[in-house]
Amino acid sequence: MTHIYNFSAGPAVLPKEVLEQAAAEMLDWHGSGMSVMEMSHRGPEFISIYQAAVRDLRALLSIPANYQVLFLQGGGLGENAIVPMNLVARMAQPATIDFVHTGSWSGKSIKEAQRYADVNVAATSEPGHFTSVPPQEYWKLTRDAAYVHICTNETIDGVEYNFVPTIQGDTPLVADMSSHILSREIDVTKYGVIFAGAQKNIGPAGLTLVIVREDLLGHALPICPSAFDWKIVADHDSMYNTPPTYGIYIAGLVFAHLLRQGGVAAMEKRNIAKAALLYAAIDVDDFYENRVAKDCRSRMNVPFFLRDETRNEQFLAGAKARGLLQLKGHKSVGGMRASIYNAMPIEGVQALVDYLNEFAGR
Ligand code: PMP
């Protein structure tokens, strides 16, 4: 059988070793006689799974003790409402939220936040069709904003931050890291809140990770559902209501796997090499094109276009025949997109590069 490489933007490829372990443990987890899916979230078996997952994630990202790790539901888009409901009451009223608009996902966050507070778009790369991150010197931030929201990797546009903004005063920085968390080293202390849907670098869809500084807890609006009030969730170790238990289990397997691979620093090294290999094959001549400014190109999501777009279907069919799956670009931008998350081995990127060269007649 042809080796399959899955370039989906998410839900996305997971480490083979993790899937094999999950398969082996599917019917009987560690002699418990139960599948993890069948366990009470309050029983000792699941509590041990949960604790190991939190411990390993803390180790992977060096999460300081004054930050809480929360497992929620609702996905990245859910957080677009949950974040303002938890933070807008904390600072000067009427509250303003500052956003930096760098693509589709920060755009969706802006729309949702407008239901809860005034929104100031401090900077936007829309005039350049979302092909860069506006440098911080051009941002027009609000004094005492409730928070500053950025999307540090725009999954659709393929744009990634190469700097961490500095925010003055008591205003926290909130980052949607859904599509690049655990792919590069980060300094958690620079952020008030980090959130991520799991379905790219963490595990299955249905689990949302929130890392929040403790002093930001306890400010939820009265309209905030209790199950999404970070303080309540934190006080109950993410078990105020039934958490997505199987998702937490798979995430825990992924975290342990990453630690065995050398952690986030080792992932970052591999991801730099993978991205360099792929962008080089796109840039070598004008058969393909990536429109993102070189210093803002995502290491995780690589959109590209054929100069002759009439050949798109032929390209995708040939890719599929070679086991290179889910390369079609997002419907809002067209073209192609290769997502090369942590679990994509360099052999998969090399197979794609070989095909790019072959299709271009190089
Ligand atoms: N933010 C980013 C950066 C994303 O890539 C996505 C999903 N692709 C979302 C938010 C939305 O996540 P969800 O579908 O889990 O709500």
PDB file of C-alpha atoms and ligand atoms in Angstrom, residues 9-11 74-80 105-106 108-109 151-156 176-180 195-200 205-208 301 337 341, ligand 1:
ATOM      1  CA  ALA A   9      -5.554  21.528   8.668  1.00  0.00           C
ATOM      2  CA  GLY A  10      -7.592  19.877  11.417  1.00  0.00           C
ATOM      3  CA  PRO A  11      -8.770  17.538  12.651  1.00  0.00           C
ATOM      4  CA  GLY A  74     -16.626  24.606  22.822  1.00  0.00           C
ATOM      5  CA  GLY A  75     -13.576  24.737  20.556  1.00  0.00           C
ATOM      6  CA  GLY A  76     -11.620  27.766  19.451  1.00  0.00           C
ATOM      7  CA  LEU A  77     -14.749  29.586  18.362  1.00  0.00           C
ATOM      8  CA  GLY A  78     -16.395  28.915  21.710  1.00  0.00           C
ATOM      9  CA  GLU A  79     -13.462  30.672  23.371  1.00  0.00           C
ATOM     10  CA  ASN A  80     -14.161  33.739  21.250  1.00  0.00           C
ATOM     11  CA  TRP A 105      -9.533  33.441  12.696  1.00  0.00           C
ATOM     12  CA  SER A 106      -8.764  36.764  14.349  1.00  0.00           C
ATOM     13  CA  LYS A 108     -14.029  35.689  13.593  1.00  0.00           C
ATOM     14  CA  SER A 109     -12.836  36.531  17.099  1.00  0.00           C
ATOM     15  CA  CYS A 151      -4.085  34.836  16.803  1.00  0.00           C
ATOM     16  CA  THR A 152      -0.459  33.754  16.788  1.00  0.00           C
ATOM     17  CA  ASN A 153      -0.894  31.382  13.844  1.00  0.00           C
ATOM     18  CA  GLU A 154      -3.564  32.028  11.228  1.00  0.00           C
ATOM     19  CA  THR A 155      -4.419  28.539  10.021  1.00  0.00           C
ATOM     20  CA  ILE A 156      -6.132  29.590   6.788  1.00  0.00           C
ATOM     21  CA  ASP A 176      -5.375  31.935  20.107  1.00  0.00           C
ATOM     22  CA  MET A 177      -2.664  29.327  19.540  1.00  0.00           C
ATOM     23  CA  SER A 178      -5.001  26.658  18.170  1.00  0.00           C
ATOM     24  CA  SER A 179      -2.876  25.741  15.193  1.00  0.00           C
ATOM     25  CA  HIS A 180       0.671  26.031  16.500  1.00  0.00           C
ATOM     26  CA  PHE A 195      -6.222  28.936  24.284  1.00  0.00           C
ATOM     27  CA  ALA A 196      -6.269  26.237  21.632  1.00  0.00           C
ATOM     28  CA  GLY A 197      -8.723  23.829  20.088  1.00  0.00           C
ATOM     29  CA  ALA A 198      -7.131  20.404  20.379  1.00  0.00           C
ATOM     30  CA  GLN A 199      -7.651  19.091  16.879  1.00  0.00           C
ATOM     31  CA  LYS A 200      -4.300  20.087  15.361  1.00  0.00           C
ATOM     32  CA  ALA A 205     -11.731  17.722  18.289  1.00  0.00           C
ATOM     33  CA  GLY A 206     -14.047  18.432  21.196  1.00  0.00           C
ATOM     34  CA  LEU A 207     -11.364  19.378  23.688  1.00  0.00           C
ATOM     35  CA  THR A 208     -10.271  22.975  24.221  1.00  0.00           C
ATOM     36  CA  ASN A 301       0.119  25.778   7.597  1.00  0.00           C
ATOM     37  CA  ARG A 337      -2.652  24.154   1.739  1.00  0.00           C
ATOM     38  CA  TYR A 341       1.889  19.799  12.296  1.00  0.00           C
TER      39      TYR A 341
HETATM   40  N1  PMP B   1      -8.705  29.483  15.819  1.00  0.00           N
HETATM   41  C1  PMP B   1      -7.862  28.931  14.952  1.00  0.00           C
HETATM   42  C2  PMP B   1      -6.486  29.514  14.786  1.00  0.00           C
HETATM   43  C3  PMP B   1      -8.251  27.816  14.192  1.00  0.00           C
HETATM   44  O1  PMP B   1      -7.408  27.271  13.312  1.00  0.00           O
HETATM   45  C4  PMP B   1      -9.541  27.282  14.368  1.00  0.00           C
HETATM   46  C5  PMP B   1     -10.028  26.059  13.640  1.00  0.00           C
HETATM   47  N2  PMP B   1      -9.421  25.710  12.500  1.00  0.00           N
HETATM   48  C6  PMP B   1     -10.392  27.919  15.268  1.00  0.00           C
HETATM   49  C7  PMP B   1      -9.946  28.991  15.993  1.00  0.00           C
HETATM   50  C8  PMP B   1     -11.776  27.411  15.479  1.00  0.00           C
HETATM   51  O2  PMP B   1     -11.746  26.260  16.225  1.00  0.00           O
HETATM   52  P1  PMP B   1     -13.003  25.327  16.437  1.00  0.00           P
HETATM   53  O3  PMP B   1     -13.415  24.826  15.119  1.00  0.00           O
HETATM   54  O4  PMP B   1     -12.473  24.304  17.375  1.00  0.00           O
HETATM   55  O5  PMP B   1     -14.075  26.163  17.067  1.00  0.00           O
END
